[in-house]
Amino acid sequence: MMLANYCVSIFLIVLGLYAVANKHNMIKIVLGMGIVDYGVNLLIVSIGFGPGGTAPLFVISELMKGAYFVDPVPQALTLTSIVIGACVDAMALSLVIKIYRKYHTIDSTEVRRLNG
Amino acid sequence: MEILIALVRILIYPGLLFVAVGGLLLAGIDRILVAKMQRRVGPPLVQPFYDFFKLMGKETIIPHHANRTAYLAAPVIAVVSLAVTMLFIPLGGFSAVSGTADLIVVLYLLTIPAVCVIVGGSASGSPYAGVGISREMVAMMSYELPLVMVLLAVAKKVGSLSLQAIVAYQFQNGCMLFHWSMIPAAIALLLVIPGEAGVQPFDLAEAETEICEGTLAEYSGAPLGMFELNHAMKIFVLTALFTALFLGGIDTGIVPLNVVITFVICGVLVWLCCSLPHAICARLRIERLFKFYWTIVAGLAALSLVLAWFGL
Amino acid sequence: MSFSFPYLKYALGNLTKKTSCDMYPLKKKEVAPGYRGAIAYDPNKCVNCGMCMKVCSPGAITRTEVEKDGGKEITYRFDWTSCTFCGMCHDFCDEKAITMTDHYEMVGNAEDLVTVATYFKKTPAGKLTVSDDCVFCGLCAKNCPESAITVDRANKSWTVDEEKCVKCGKCISKCPKKALAFAKPQVKCGDDCVFCGLCAKNCPEEAITVDRPNKSWSVDPEKCVLCGKCVSKCPKKTLCI
Amino acid sequence: MFNKLIENSTAKSPWLYHMNTGSCNGCDIEIVAALTPHFDAERFGCKLAGTPRHADIILITGPVTEQSKDRLIRTLEQVPEPYVVMAVGSCPNSCNVFKDSYSVAGPLEKYCHVDVSVSGCACKPEAIMLGVVKATEILKEKRRAMKK
Amino acid sequence: MFNGLYIHFPVLAVMVLFLGAFLVVIFGTHAKNLRRVIAITAATISFALIYALIKPVMLDGEVISYWMGNWEPISGYALGIGYEIDGLNLFFALLVEATILLSGLYSLRYMERDDYLDRYYTLYLMLSGAVLGLVLTGDLFNMFVMIEIMTFAAVALTAFRNWTAGALEASFKYLVVGSAGSSFVLAGTILIYAQCHTLNMAQISSMLCGSQGLTPTTLLAFGLLFTGYGVKSYIVPFHPTAADAYTAAPTSVSMLFSGMVNKAGVYAMIRMAYVIFQAMGIPAVQTLLVLIGTVTMFVGVTMALAQHDFKRLLAFHSISQIGYVITAIGLGTALGLTSGLFHAMNHTLFKGLLFLCAGAVLYSTGTTSLDKLGGLSKKMPKTTILFLIGAFSISGLPPFNGFASKWMIYQSTYAKAMETNNIGFAFVTIVALVVSVMTLASFIKVTQSVFFGQVTPAAANAKEVPFAMRLPMWIMAIACVLGGVFYDKVLVWLLNPAASAALNVTNYIDKMMGDGYAATAGVQNIEAHGATLSFWNPVMWLILFVVVFFAVGLVVVFGKGTRGKVLEESEGQEIEAKYDSFFGGEKALPSHLGGSDLFWGFKHNWKGYFHFMQRMHSGVVNDYALWAVVGGAFVILYTFVFLR
């Protein structure tokens, strides 16, 4: 059924994690986090899909026995997840700006005063 | 009424007085045996009593850098906690207090005197005490591992962590020492006792030659007397623990006779594990001590733990 | 992990052996012969030559002299707490007045760790001489036990007979005018002196000078303390006081 | 009663603290020899203590040199009360052969009250032990005096 | 009480906190005192609401089920978001509330020197509201949302003092690894939703633990959720960010972190393992949890031994104590779970106390570096006593509460070892005991370098902290002591209800979804033999205290006579020779021995290990993210291989 969606979302998650784990440029790290988030959002949306279902918008009078709707709950969850993803990226970027102003670099290998 | 009995137990029989007198006697025996082994005459048997009362008479100088309350309270707490430890150890098959898993309670109660020595030394604020503390702590870390392994091996053999059950087990099927799988554990505990009591080859914390009496550098008078008492009581408590764990099976029916036999066994053990190393070996360096405990003694203890595990 | 038990065999063996301690305060311990312990000083032998004082490196020996009539009271003080017991004083004392005992328990407070001895040494009297304020009363002649003094009141003459006079000093004490005194004795050299120079070498005060080429022998009165060392050392026995 | 016990035990367990104020180590090894099996000072309960805080008898060897003078005074002040000073060997008593040397600051008498002095240039261990026995009596008196 | 009104208390408690945050934003920007009043009243109201629930839930054993907006489940199918409060929830809620209130009290005086305090109090209330919501909720996605809010507030609070070294860096690392963790949690939740088409935990657990067992999607969901909650509770592969965050955050916040935030992670782990998946019956999960717990214990303590900074040392200790809790929970026996919860509670108490002491030291001396500080006991005596109580209770010395919980942990691990005759658990007990000694060692290191010893220049002009800061410390210290002495009461009132609630899953489902629901779904409880505990009577402890006070009194009285006197504060003049410390006859030079030169012998022998650990905590964000991803991959691989 939605095999393509699942493969793409898994690919996106793995790509995002690769970016977070290997890229030294902090902005790329933040982008990586975004990509992971998008992968998970895609996963959420594709779960709610039912073949042949219509959009879950209806008026009580039209509600017939045979109507088959796509599951509305994951779509609601995706909304919150997108919002959260956006906030995370916003905060991360503001932190990167602050780090640049203080450390004068955004290379993650140099920003390592707290170690050991 | 129950509180009165408990008070008597703490203060008189297995508690403070008994352990203090027994400990000082054992310390006297220890000093005589070491002297005899060096073909010296050695002090009279009651020399530790003389030392203790002399120190009680001397003036206590509290140094400027010291923290007065910790400086004065540390020795007292050490002595009292040793007295309470004695309550848990079944002397002659009967222990004043017994509950489940009191092996672990005894293990932790034995760390309190060491911590009190450390806090006392650190509170006295002298640089020698600082070095003494770091040595005492590393020594504690080193002998804790084999001690734990020995206790767990015995507990595994008996099937429960309570000392009372261990003694009961030994009443049925003979002393633990005669089970061959437990002999490495017994040797390991014999090697741990001088380390924990701070006897010559392992007394790095109070090395009078290198760091001027280490943690006790700033102590004088009554607190120092308390620490000497603490040192003596610790030898008695540890050897009593050994007899309870490995020679608990000896029972002659009459409890006082049992206690006397236990004391005699403790005397022999003091010779074996405190005076013999003192007369023979020189003081170890701290990392050699650590390596000694974590390789040889821990190996012995682990051997008997594994043997006990395979039901031997 | 080389952890050996070096002395296990000895330790176990020692348990059975007798103690090697010699229980000192209970059993007195006799000391090796010729042990240089505390100093013993025999005042009568001492001739107050002062060699021991010179030779003692820590200066442990002190001498105090008190002038008494007819002699000096000499006290020698050997301070154990300052002595190194090297035995030099013993070696240099010709009369063997100082001996090293084998007493080693020199314990106590500092005052009594000392050997003190005093003796009275008559000044060896020289010839009896008379000063000019003699009134020839004849008292000295009367008191002289050996009647060595003859006084002739008439022609004011006073003579003493050298051989008879024992230099007891009674006449001096009796003379109302204090005119009599022993002359300071002199070391005199006889005629068969061979100028070997031994007396000069042994004199602690270097009072004697001997000049071998032109055969001269002289003594310096101030330096000489009349110790008599030169007399005993002279091979020809020609010296006398 | 308790004081009587303390007095007796003060005499019975003298802890020694050995202080070398410039000695030639002759007397030092004699002191340590006193603790060896042959002489065994431990019979009287003696023990060599590491700090002046633990000491009852202070064994001082060596003529008090200029450098060790103020260290000597400072250490003696740090000893808790009933304590006895014992001058071991001739040097502390009278600076022996180093009497008028430029670097010797005079006999021990000048700096503290010497209770017991043992003489001998390198005194015998027996003499030291006898000194310690005498010192223990003095300790007892001091302890009794302290209590009054 | 209020005959049934109490079912509204949980939601009210959460709402009050969020409302407080909102009000602080509006009114608090300029009015300094109003801001404080709002924060503290919000905290106290929610504290009162939650503590009022103890009677019904804990003592009477009732389970509150509360459906938001009255969306009752229709024909056995949950639609709305439900709050379900049973023993386990409330136990953690009590911990959370206590930490919130005490941290609030502490921050009143502690933070007064900072500016932008209105932002601080908003974030503080947001963080506490989020954690409380996470602990009380009965809905899986609601838990995810609360986790997100918690991470946000935590990151912002870590970066609050952005002028200190490493605050920004720590918050960035915290955010990166935290968001990776949250993505794992979200993916796990969604996979469960894909399988059960509901988000209510009770119904999920009835579906998952019912007859059909675990399908591949739920297995993957278990792996993902386990990793996600692991990141939140900072167990081994994910712990370095926590160490940085606790060090860089202001102390009243790092007290929140170590008392509350990682406890929320542990709660989520328990809820998932015991209730949703009921996976604790499977030995493979037990070994996984115990393995990770032991490694966390050991790594945490050995890293703490090598630290030069007071707060970083405490941070690594929090990680190692969480290791204890995870090990105890991972055993799966009732005694194990009880001891784990008990240790979690004690950890909140003594770790909070220690962090507040660190804050007090920072407040009065301005530095927390172990090498610079020294001799603070003369300047700050009360803080020293408090610190000693905290240090002794964390290292598990008998009269204190640390001992009671560690004693139970050893008992449970060893009982498990003997029961399953598997030597691995014996090894766990040995490691636990050795780690406890190392904890003691590191706190002795702190005692010697910071509090006792000679006064160093850094600590020269330190003054005692104001009483408002010491009050919360005293409350925690007294709780530590009482928890240790009367621990059997604590066991009966709080712990047994919590543990039995976690084990009794059918009751959890029936109370939420209506009776008999669990039976139809075929859910059975894991048979859990009761906690065979005979407490050794505290009477002995009372007598011990009598004896100790008698003895100390004797020494002090007897000592009064000829004992030495102590110099009053002689600022700068010459110390009288008699009372100067013995220095081989010299005049005692300032020679304070402390900081990193202690325990040379131990570190020398373990050189290889310490160098390796030093390299592993490299401080680079990528390494920490890599660690998190590798940890997650390992867990997922483990679940697929072993949980089939």
mmCIF file with all atom_site columns, C-alpha atoms in Angstrom, chain A residues 24-31 33 88-89 91-97 99 106 108 111, chain E residues 155 158-159 166-179 241 621-622:
data_model
loop_
_atom_site.group_PDB
_atom_site.id
_atom_site.type_symbol
_atom_site.label_atom_id
_atom_site.label_alt_id
_atom_site.label_comp_id
_atom_site.label_asym_id
_atom_site.label_entity_id
_atom_site.label_seq_id
_atom_site.pdbx_PDB_ins_code
_atom_site.Cartn_x
_atom_site.Cartn_y
_atom_site.Cartn_z
_atom_site.occupancy
_atom_site.B_iso_or_equiv
_atom_site.pdbx_formal_charge
_atom_site.auth_seq_id
_atom_site.auth_comp_id
_atom_site.auth_asym_id
_atom_site.auth_atom_id
_atom_site.pdbx_PDB_model_num
ATOM 1  C CA . HIS A 1 24  ? 30.625 19.997 11.304 1.00 0.00 ? 24  HIS A CA 1
ATOM 2  C CA . ASN A 1 25  ? 28.800 23.097 10.170 1.00 0.00 ? 25  ASN A CA 1
ATOM 3  C CA . MET A 1 26  ? 26.211 23.868 12.811 1.00 0.00 ? 26  MET A CA 1
ATOM 4  C CA . ILE A 1 27  ? 23.644 25.197 10.375 1.00 0.00 ? 27  ILE A CA 1
ATOM 5  C CA . LYS A 1 28  ? 23.827 21.905 8.503  1.00 0.00 ? 28  LYS A CA 1
ATOM 6  C CA . ILE A 1 29  ? 23.217 20.150 11.789 1.00 0.00 ? 29  ILE A CA 1
ATOM 7  C CA . VAL A 1 30  ? 20.065 22.220 12.295 1.00 0.00 ? 30  VAL A CA 1
ATOM 8  C CA . LEU A 1 31  ? 18.986 21.373 8.755  1.00 0.00 ? 31  LEU A CA 1
ATOM 9  C CA . MET A 1 33  ? 17.309 17.978 12.549 1.00 0.00 ? 33  MET A CA 1
ATOM 10 C CA . VAL A 1 88  ? 12.896 23.588 17.233 1.00 0.00 ? 88  VAL A CA 1
ATOM 11 C CA . ASP A 1 89  ? 14.553 24.925 14.093 1.00 0.00 ? 89  ASP A CA 1
ATOM 12 C CA . MET A 1 91  ? 15.438 28.028 18.566 1.00 0.00 ? 91  MET A CA 1
ATOM 13 C CA . ALA A 1 92  ? 18.374 26.056 17.186 1.00 0.00 ? 92  ALA A CA 1
ATOM 14 C CA . LEU A 1 93  ? 19.212 28.769 14.658 1.00 0.00 ? 93  LEU A CA 1
ATOM 15 C CA . SER A 1 94  ? 18.970 31.518 17.279 1.00 0.00 ? 94  SER A CA 1
ATOM 16 C CA . LEU A 1 95  ? 21.369 29.501 19.428 1.00 0.00 ? 95  LEU A CA 1
ATOM 17 C CA . VAL A 1 96  ? 23.738 29.147 16.461 1.00 0.00 ? 96  VAL A CA 1
ATOM 18 C CA . ILE A 1 97  ? 23.701 32.930 15.986 1.00 0.00 ? 97  ILE A CA 1
ATOM 19 C CA . ILE A 1 99  ? 27.278 30.841 19.481 1.00 0.00 ? 99  ILE A CA 1
ATOM 20 C CA . ILE A 1 106 ? 30.108 27.735 13.858 1.00 0.00 ? 106 ILE A CA 1
ATOM 21 C CA . SER A 1 108 ? 31.131 22.179 15.850 1.00 0.00 ? 108 SER A CA 1
ATOM 22 C CA . VAL A 1 111 ? 32.723 24.688 19.987 1.00 0.00 ? 111 VAL A CA 1
ATOM 23 C CA . VAL E 2 155 ? 17.080 24.320 26.518 1.00 0.00 ? 155 VAL E CA 1
ATOM 24 C CA . THR E 2 158 ? 20.242 26.114 30.153 1.00 0.00 ? 158 THR E CA 1
ATOM 25 C CA . ALA E 2 159 ? 21.129 29.046 27.962 1.00 0.00 ? 159 ALA E CA 1
ATOM 26 C CA . GLY E 2 166 ? 29.647 26.891 27.684 1.00 0.00 ? 166 GLY E CA 1
ATOM 27 C CA . ALA E 2 167 ? 25.982 27.784 28.452 1.00 0.00 ? 167 ALA E CA 1
ATOM 28 C CA . LEU E 2 168 ? 25.140 28.349 24.794 1.00 0.00 ? 168 LEU E CA 1
ATOM 29 C CA . GLU E 2 169 ? 27.163 25.369 23.715 1.00 0.00 ? 169 GLU E CA 1
ATOM 30 C CA . ALA E 2 170 ? 25.503 23.118 26.314 1.00 0.00 ? 170 ALA E CA 1
ATOM 31 C CA . SER E 2 171 ? 21.997 24.230 25.330 1.00 0.00 ? 171 SER E CA 1
ATOM 32 C CA . PHE E 2 172 ? 22.702 23.670 21.638 1.00 0.00 ? 172 PHE E CA 1
ATOM 33 C CA . LYS E 2 173 ? 23.957 20.136 22.302 1.00 0.00 ? 173 LYS E CA 1
ATOM 34 C CA . TYR E 2 174 ? 21.002 19.528 24.611 1.00 0.00 ? 174 TYR E CA 1
ATOM 35 C CA . LEU E 2 175 ? 18.612 20.685 21.883 1.00 0.00 ? 175 LEU E CA 1
ATOM 36 C CA . VAL E 2 176 ? 20.200 18.583 19.128 1.00 0.00 ? 176 VAL E CA 1
ATOM 37 C CA . VAL E 2 177 ? 20.247 15.308 21.068 1.00 0.00 ? 177 VAL E CA 1
ATOM 38 C CA . GLY E 2 178 ? 16.923 16.117 22.767 1.00 0.00 ? 178 GLY E CA 1
ATOM 39 C CA . SER E 2 179 ? 15.135 16.701 19.471 1.00 0.00 ? 179 SER E CA 1
ATOM 40 C CA . THR E 2 241 ? 24.577 16.326 26.997 1.00 0.00 ? 241 THR E CA 1
ATOM 41 C CA . VAL E 2 621 ? 27.946 17.851 19.110 1.00 0.00 ? 621 VAL E CA 1
ATOM 42 C CA . ASN E 2 622 ? 28.335 15.348 16.305 1.00 0.00 ? 622 ASN E CA 1
#
